XYZ file of C-alpha atoms in Angstrom:
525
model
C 0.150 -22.807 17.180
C 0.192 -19.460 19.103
C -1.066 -16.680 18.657
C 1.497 -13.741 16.632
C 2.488 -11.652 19.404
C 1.874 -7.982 19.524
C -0.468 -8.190 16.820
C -1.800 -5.605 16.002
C -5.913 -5.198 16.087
C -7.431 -4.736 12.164
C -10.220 -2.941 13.802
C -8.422 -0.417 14.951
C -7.231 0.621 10.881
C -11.088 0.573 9.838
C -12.473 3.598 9.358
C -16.035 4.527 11.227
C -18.859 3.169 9.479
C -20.999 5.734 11.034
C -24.713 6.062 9.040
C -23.657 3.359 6.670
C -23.584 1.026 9.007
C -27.411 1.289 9.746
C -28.725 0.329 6.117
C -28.760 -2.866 4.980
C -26.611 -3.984 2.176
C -29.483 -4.334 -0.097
C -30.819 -1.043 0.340
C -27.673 0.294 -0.182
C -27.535 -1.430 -3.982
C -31.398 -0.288 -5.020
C -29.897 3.497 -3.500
C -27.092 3.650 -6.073
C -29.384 2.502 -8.518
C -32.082 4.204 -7.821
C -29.602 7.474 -7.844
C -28.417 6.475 -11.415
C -32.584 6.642 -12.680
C -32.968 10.058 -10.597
C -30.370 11.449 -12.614
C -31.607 9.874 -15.761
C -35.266 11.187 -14.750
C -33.221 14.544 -14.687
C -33.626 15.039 -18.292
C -36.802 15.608 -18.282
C -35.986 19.135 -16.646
C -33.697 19.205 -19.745
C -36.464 18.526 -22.192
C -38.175 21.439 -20.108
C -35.386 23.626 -20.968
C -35.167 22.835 -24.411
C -39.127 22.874 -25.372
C -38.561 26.569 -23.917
C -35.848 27.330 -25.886
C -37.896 26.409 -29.244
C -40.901 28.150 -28.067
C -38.829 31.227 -27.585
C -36.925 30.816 -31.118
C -40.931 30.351 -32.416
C -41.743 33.755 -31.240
C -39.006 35.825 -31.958
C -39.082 34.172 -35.228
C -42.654 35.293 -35.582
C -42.128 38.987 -34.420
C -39.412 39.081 -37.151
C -42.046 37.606 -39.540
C -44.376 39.950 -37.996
C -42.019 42.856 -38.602
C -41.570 41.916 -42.796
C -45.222 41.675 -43.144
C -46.059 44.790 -41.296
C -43.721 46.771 -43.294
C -44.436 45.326 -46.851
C -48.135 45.481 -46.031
C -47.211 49.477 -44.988
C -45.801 50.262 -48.654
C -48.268 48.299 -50.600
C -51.529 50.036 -51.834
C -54.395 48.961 -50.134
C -56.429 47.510 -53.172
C -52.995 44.887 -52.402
C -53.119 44.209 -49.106
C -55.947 41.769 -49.042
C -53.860 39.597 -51.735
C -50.074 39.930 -50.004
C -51.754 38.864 -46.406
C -53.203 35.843 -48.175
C -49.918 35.027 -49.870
C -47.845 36.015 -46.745
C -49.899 33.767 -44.809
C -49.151 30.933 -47.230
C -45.815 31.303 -46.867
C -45.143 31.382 -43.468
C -48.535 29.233 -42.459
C -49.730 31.496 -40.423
C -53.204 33.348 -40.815
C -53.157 37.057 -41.022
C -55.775 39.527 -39.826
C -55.685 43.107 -40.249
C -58.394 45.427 -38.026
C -58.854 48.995 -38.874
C -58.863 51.791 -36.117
C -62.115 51.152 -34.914
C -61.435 47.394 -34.495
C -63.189 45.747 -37.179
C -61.553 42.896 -39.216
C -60.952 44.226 -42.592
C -58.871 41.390 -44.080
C -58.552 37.621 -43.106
C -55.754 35.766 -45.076
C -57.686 32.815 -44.796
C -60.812 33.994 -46.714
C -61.244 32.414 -49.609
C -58.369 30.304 -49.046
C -58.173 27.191 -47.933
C -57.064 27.439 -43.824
C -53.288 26.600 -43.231
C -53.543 24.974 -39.434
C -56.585 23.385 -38.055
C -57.793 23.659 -33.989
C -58.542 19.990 -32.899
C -61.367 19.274 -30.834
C -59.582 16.662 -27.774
C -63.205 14.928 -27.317
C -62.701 14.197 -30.961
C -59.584 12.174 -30.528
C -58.233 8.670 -30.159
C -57.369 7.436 -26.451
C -53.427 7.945 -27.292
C -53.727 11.445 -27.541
C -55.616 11.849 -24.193
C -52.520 10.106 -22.253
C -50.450 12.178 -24.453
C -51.679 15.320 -22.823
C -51.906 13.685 -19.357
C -48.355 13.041 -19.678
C -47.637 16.511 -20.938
C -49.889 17.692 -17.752
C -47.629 15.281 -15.341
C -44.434 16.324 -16.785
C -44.626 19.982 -16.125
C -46.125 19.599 -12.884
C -43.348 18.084 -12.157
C -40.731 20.208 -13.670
C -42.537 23.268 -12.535
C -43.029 24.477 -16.326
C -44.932 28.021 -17.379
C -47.830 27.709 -18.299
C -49.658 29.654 -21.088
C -53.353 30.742 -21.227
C -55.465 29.403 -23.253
C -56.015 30.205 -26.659
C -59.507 31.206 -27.466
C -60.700 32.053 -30.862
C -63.202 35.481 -30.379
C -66.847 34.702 -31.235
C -66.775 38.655 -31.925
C -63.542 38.881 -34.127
C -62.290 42.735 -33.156
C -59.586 44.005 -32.083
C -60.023 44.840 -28.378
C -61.007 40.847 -28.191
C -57.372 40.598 -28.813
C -54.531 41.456 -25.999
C -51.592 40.771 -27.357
C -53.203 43.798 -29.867
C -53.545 46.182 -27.304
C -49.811 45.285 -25.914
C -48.295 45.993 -29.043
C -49.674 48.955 -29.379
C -48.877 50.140 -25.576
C -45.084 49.241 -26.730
C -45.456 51.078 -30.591
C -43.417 47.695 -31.493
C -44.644 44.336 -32.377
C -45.141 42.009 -30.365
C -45.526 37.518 -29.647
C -46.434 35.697 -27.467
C -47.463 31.387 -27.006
C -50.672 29.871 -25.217
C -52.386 26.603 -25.828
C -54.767 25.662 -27.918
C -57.726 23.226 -27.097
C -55.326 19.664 -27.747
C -52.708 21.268 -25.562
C -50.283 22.695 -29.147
C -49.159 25.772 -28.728
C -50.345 28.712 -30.250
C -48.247 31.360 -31.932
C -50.080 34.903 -31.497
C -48.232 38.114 -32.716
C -49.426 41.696 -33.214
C -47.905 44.608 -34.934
C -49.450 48.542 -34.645
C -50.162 50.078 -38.398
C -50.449 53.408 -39.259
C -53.804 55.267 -38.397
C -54.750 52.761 -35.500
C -55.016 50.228 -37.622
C -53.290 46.545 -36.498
C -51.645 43.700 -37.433
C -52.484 39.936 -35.890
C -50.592 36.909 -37.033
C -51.101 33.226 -35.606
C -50.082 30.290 -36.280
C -50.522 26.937 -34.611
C -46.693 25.549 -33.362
C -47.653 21.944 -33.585
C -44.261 20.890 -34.759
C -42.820 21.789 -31.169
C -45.230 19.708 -29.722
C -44.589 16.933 -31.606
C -40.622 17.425 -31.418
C -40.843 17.254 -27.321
C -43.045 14.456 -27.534
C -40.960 12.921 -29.670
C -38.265 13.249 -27.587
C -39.897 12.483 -24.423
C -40.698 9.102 -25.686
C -37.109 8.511 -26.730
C -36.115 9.498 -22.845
C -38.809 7.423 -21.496
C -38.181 4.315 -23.437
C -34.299 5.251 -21.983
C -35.507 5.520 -18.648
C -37.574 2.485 -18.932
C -34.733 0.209 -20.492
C -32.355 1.391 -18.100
C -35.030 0.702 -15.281
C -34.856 -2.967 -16.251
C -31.125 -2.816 -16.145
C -31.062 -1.424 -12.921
C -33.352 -3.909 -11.589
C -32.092 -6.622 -12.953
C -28.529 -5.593 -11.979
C -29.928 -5.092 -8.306
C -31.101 -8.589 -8.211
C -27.745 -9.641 -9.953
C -25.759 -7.805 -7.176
C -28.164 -9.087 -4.318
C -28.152 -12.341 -5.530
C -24.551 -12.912 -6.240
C -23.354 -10.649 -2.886
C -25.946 -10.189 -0.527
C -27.150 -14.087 -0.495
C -24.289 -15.769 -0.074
C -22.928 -12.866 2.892
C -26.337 -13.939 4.468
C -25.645 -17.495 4.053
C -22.682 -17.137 5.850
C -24.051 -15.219 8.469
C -26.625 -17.929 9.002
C -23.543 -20.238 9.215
C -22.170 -18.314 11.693
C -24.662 -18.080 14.401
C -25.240 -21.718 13.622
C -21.952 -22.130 14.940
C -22.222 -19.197 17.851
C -25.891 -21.148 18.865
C -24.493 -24.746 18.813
C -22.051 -27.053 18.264
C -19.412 -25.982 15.537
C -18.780 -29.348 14.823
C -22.460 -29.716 13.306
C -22.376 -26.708 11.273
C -20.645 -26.431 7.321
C -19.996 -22.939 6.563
C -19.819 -22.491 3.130
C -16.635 -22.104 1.185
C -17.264 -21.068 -2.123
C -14.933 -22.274 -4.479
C -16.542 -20.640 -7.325
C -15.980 -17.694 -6.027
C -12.707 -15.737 -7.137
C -13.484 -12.647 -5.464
C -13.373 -10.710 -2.099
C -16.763 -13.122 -0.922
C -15.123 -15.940 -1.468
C -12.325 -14.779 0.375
C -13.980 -14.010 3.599
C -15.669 -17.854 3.254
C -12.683 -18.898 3.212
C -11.487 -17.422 5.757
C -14.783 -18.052 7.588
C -15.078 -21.619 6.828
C -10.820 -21.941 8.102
C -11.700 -20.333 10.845
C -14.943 -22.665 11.882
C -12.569 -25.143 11.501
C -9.986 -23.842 13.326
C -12.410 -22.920 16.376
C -13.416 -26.799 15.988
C -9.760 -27.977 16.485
C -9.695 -25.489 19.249
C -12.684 -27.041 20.770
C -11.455 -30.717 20.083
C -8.065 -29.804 21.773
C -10.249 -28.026 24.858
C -11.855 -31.231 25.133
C -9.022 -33.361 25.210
C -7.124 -31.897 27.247
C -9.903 -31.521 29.674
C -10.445 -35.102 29.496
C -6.411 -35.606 30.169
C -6.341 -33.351 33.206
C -8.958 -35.621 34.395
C -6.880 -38.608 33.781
C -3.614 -37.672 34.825
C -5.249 -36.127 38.134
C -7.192 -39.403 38.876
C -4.029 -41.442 39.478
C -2.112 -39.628 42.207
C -5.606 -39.122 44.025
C -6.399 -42.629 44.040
C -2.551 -42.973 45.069
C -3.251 -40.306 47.904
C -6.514 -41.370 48.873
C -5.479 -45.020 49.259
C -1.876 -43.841 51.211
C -4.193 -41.709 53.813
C -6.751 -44.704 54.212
C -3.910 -46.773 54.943
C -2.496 -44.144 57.299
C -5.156 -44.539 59.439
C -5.353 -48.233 59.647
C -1.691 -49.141 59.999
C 0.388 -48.694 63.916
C 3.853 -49.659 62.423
C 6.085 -46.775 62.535
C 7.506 -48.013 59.675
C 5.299 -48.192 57.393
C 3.418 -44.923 58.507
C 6.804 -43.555 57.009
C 6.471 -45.305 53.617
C 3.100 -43.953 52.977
C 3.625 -40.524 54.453
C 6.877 -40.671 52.015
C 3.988 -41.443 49.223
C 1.446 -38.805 50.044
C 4.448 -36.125 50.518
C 5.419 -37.799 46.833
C 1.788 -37.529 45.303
C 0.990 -34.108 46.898
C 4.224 -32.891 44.917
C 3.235 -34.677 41.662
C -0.491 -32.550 41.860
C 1.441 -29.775 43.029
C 3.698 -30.205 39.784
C 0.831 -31.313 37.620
C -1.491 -28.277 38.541
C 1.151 -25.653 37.742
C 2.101 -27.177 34.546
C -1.307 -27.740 33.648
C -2.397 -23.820 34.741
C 0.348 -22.220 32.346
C -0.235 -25.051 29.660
C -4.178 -23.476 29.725
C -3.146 -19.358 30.166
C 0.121 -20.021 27.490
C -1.565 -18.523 24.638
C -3.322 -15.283 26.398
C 0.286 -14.868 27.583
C 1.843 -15.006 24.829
C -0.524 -12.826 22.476
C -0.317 -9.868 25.156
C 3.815 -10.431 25.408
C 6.062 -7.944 24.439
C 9.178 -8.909 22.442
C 12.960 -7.221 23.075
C 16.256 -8.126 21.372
C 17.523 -11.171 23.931
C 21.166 -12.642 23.422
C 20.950 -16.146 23.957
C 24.242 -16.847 24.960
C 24.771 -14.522 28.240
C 20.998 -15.340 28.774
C 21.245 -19.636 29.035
C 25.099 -18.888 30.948
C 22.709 -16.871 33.622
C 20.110 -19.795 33.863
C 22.454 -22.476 34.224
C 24.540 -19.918 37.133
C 21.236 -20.317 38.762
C 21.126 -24.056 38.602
C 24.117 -24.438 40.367
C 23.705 -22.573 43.115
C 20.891 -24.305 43.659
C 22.960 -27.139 43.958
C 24.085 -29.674 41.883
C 21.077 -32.581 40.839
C 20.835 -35.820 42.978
C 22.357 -38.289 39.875
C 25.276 -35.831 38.924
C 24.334 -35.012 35.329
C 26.664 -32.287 34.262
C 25.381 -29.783 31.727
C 28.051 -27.883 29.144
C 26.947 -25.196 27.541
C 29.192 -23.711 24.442
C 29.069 -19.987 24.902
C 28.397 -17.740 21.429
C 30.015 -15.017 20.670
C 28.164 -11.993 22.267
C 25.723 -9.907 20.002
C 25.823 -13.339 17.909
C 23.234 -15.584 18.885
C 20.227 -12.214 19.234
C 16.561 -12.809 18.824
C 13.254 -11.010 19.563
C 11.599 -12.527 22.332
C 10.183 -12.788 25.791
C 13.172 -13.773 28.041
C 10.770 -15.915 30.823
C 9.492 -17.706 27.732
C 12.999 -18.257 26.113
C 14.038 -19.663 29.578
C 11.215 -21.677 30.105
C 11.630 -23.391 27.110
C 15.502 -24.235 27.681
C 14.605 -25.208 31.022
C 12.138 -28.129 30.130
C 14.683 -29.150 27.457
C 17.452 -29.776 30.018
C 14.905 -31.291 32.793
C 14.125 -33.415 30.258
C 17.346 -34.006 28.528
C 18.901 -33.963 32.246
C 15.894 -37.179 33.226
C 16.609 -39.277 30.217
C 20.440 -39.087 30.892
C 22.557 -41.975 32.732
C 23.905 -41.277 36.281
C 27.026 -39.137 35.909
C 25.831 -38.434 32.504
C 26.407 -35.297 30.235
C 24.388 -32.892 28.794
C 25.291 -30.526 25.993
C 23.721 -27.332 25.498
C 25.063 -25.125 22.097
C 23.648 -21.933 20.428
C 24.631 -20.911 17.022
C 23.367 -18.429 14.149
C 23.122 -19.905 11.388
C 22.375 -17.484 7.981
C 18.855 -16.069 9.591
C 18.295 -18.410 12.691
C 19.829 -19.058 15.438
C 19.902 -23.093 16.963
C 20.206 -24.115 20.473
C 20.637 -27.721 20.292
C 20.068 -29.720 23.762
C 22.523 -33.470 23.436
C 21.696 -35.858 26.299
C 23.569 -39.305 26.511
C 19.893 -41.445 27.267
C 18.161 -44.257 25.232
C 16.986 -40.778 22.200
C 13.588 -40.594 20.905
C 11.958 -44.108 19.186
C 10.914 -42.666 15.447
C 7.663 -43.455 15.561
C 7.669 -40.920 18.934
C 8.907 -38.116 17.417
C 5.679 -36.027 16.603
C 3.923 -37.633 19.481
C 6.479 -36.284 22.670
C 5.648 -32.959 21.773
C 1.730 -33.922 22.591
C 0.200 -32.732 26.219
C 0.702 -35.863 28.524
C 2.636 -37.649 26.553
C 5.640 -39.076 28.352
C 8.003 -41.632 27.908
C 9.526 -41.888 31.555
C 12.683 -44.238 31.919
C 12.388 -47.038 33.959
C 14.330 -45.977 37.136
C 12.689 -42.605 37.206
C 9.605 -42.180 39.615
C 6.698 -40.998 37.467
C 5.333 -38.258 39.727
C 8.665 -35.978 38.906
C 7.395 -35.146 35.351
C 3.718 -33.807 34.225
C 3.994 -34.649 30.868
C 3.422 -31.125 29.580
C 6.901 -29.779 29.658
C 8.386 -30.593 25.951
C 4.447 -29.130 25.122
C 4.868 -25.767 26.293
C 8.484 -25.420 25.226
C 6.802 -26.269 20.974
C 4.262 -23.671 22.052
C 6.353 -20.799 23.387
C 8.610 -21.992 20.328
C 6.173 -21.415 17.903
C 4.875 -18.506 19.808
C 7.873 -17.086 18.418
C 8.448 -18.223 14.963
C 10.058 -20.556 15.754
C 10.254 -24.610 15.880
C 11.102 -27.244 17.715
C 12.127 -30.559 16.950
C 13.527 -33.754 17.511
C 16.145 -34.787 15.101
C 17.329 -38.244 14.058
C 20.804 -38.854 14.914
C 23.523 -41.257 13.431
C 23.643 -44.706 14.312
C 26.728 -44.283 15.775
C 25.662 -41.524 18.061
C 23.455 -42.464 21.230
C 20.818 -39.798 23.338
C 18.373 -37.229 22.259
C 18.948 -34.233 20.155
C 16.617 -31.345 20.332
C 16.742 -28.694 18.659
C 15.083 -25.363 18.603
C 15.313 -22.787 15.489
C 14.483 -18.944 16.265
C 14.208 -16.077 13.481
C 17.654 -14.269 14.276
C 17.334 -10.310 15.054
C 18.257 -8.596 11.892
C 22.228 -7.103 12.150
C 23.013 -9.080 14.720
């Protein structure tokens, strides 16, 4: 079949592929995935965020602590002091110095008592703990986190060994601030001015927040981690269940583009239900299509060869005779059959030229509204004045209404087609005969049926007449007047159209041929 005319080109609709087009499938899959774990690995920065927002609750919650102890330790009597500090520091586990104006350490909560937060030595530690700290190191390298000094405790406990002492007392207001301690925990340190010069230190050893990001950079990394395997496992899923079998059929296809496409299966997929098993579908039809195509190039290269052999041999044997034979005579009989085998090439070389360019033609046609009726009354005005056809076959033709009998087409097409109908209806007809030409509209078709009064079509014949070369001359008719591709190209230009053409078996009663060819009427008319 043909070719839809004025089709339009899909390419044209598809949008630019631009820098997509340059990255493999594959890469494309890990890149979405790979975007979901970025933005998964984005909570870390999160974590960040909220480890800062604890250590800043821990110190204003100490400099409010700081502020309570600093005033009840200003209206308590100083034989006192020494015991509130020690139960203050209970309380809020923190230790509790106090240095006079001069900067010695007067009171230490923690003397006598037992201490309320202990400074671990990291060489001391288990092997978990050191890649907890590396990770804590990696981490905030990463998310660009503050870091703290460290905290070291004085050898010389005084109070100018202490800065976040002197700060407090630059400000007249107490003061907090965080550092870390040896094992990387943060350390609470807070200092509030007293009266005469005297001040106020508090620490305390924030462990807990260290434990609570940990904590919940495990559960993120064990998130991370799972989802990780997902995505990996998803990426093979996706590159095994689209990527493989699109590079299956690719290999399919140059299989077929590098050889033979008769040696090559493309894949069809049957289990496939989705937009992949489409296009193998459509690429396996296709293959097979292009084989038919290739099968039908064949043959009908191998015909042309055929049907050209004959009227050369006839030629070449007429001219070798020519030369051999001095009867006037018979010099006319054979120059009679070269004159009659140069027309039967001539014939057989045009037919067989727009048999081969019929399909470019048609796909490149453009289609206007025709009327059949004034259109096959011009054709057959032409035939006469041509003059009337040596065996005096009459043709009728039934006029339509006009505007009745209107169908999209290409009028040289439409009268090609009608024209090999009558030649051949017109060369299967008696001497004197009559041949019938009608056009109708029938709901959404219009028929032009073609009635000769010949022998008709055998049933076994009448798939096989429509085939290139295939003729089924009468007797009394010289073969070299037919090519055998006429009632070919009229099916093609028919179905060129979308349209058909057929044979159709007539009542016993009735004698001749009936064809009949079916168009898709032009809507309104």
């Amino acid at each position: 079949m043909a070719p839809d005319i004025n089709s339009p080109n899909p390419e044209l609709a598809e949008p630019p592929t631009r820098w997509s087009g340059r990255v493999s499938l594959t890469t494309r899959i890990l890149a979405v995935n790979v975007f979901a774990l970025v933005m998964l690995a984005g909570g870390f920065f999160y974590l960040q965020s909220y480890r800062s927002r604890l250590i800043d609750f821990r110190i204003d919650r100490a400099v409010r602590e700081l502020t309570l102890i600093h005033d009840s330790v200003e209206a308590a009597p100083p034989a006192a002091v020494p015991g509130l500090l020690k139960q203050m520091g209970e309380r809020t586990g923190t230790r509790l110095r106090l240095y006079a104006a001069d900067g010695r350490k007067i009171v230490d909560s923690w003397q006598n008592a037992k201490p309320n937060y202990l400074l671990r030595d990291p060489a001391e530690e288990s092997w978990q703990r050191h890649v907890a700290r590396f990770l804590d190191r990696a981490i905030d390298f990463v998310v660009r986190a503050r870091s703290p000094g460290d905290y070291v405790e004085p050898a010389n406990d005084r109070a100018d060994a202490w800065p976040e002492i002197g700060t407090a007392a630059a400000d007249n207001m107490a003061r907090a601030g965080e550092s870390f301690a040896p094992d990387r925990t943060y350390m609470i340190t807070g200092a509030a001015p007293m009266r005469g010069g005297s001040a106020l230190l508090m620490t305390t050893n924030a462990r807990d927040v260290t434990r609570i990001v940990r904590a919940e950079r495990f559960r993120l990394g064990m998130l991370l981690l799972f989802v990780s395997l997902l995505s990996i496992l998803l990426s093979v899923f996706l590159a095994r269940t689209i990527v493989k079998p699109l590079r299956r059929l690719a290999r399919a296809a140059v299989r077929v583009r590098l050889g033979r496409a008769r040696e090559v299966t493309v894949p069809r997929l049957p289990q496939r239900r989705d937009e992949i098993g489409s296009l193998a579908q459509a690429l396996a039809d296709m293959t097979q299509a292009l084989r038919q195509r290739i099968d039908a190039t064949d043959a009908f290269a191998a015909d042309v060869t055929h049907e050209l052999k004959n009227p050369l041999a006839s030629l070449r044997s007429a001219a070798d005779a020519l030369a051999r034979v001095s009867d006037e005579s018979q010099r006319a009989q054979l120059m009679a059959i070269i004159q009659d085998d140069v027309r039967r090439l001539d014939r057989l070389i045009t037919d067989i030229a727009e048999a081969s360019r019929l399909d470019a033609e048609l796909s490149r046609a453009r289609l206007e509204p025709i009327d059949l009726g004034p259109m096959i009354e011009t054709m057959l005005q032409a035939r006469e004045m041509r003059g009337p056809n040596a065996r005096g076959v009459q043709v009728a033709f039934a006029r339509p209404r006009i505007d009745t009998a209107v169908v999209r087409g290409d009028e040289f097409r439409l009268v090609r087609i009608i024209e090999n109908l009558l030649d051949n209806a017109i060369s299967f007809s008696p001497d004197n005969g009559l041949v019938q030409i009608t056009a109708t509209r029938s709901g959404n078709e219009v028929i032009v049926r073609v009635e000769d009064q010949g022998p008709g079509v055998p049933p076994d014949m009448k798939d096989s007449i429509f085939r290139r070369f295939t003729s089924a001359r009468p007797d009394s008719e010289r073969g070299g007047a037919h090519s055998g591709l006429g009632l070919a190209i009229a099916r093609a230009i028919a179905e060129g159209h979308d349209g058909k053409l057929e044979v159709e078996t007539r009542d016993e009663r009735q004698f001749g041929a009936a064809f009949t060819l079916r168009l898709p009427a032009l809507p309104g008319g």
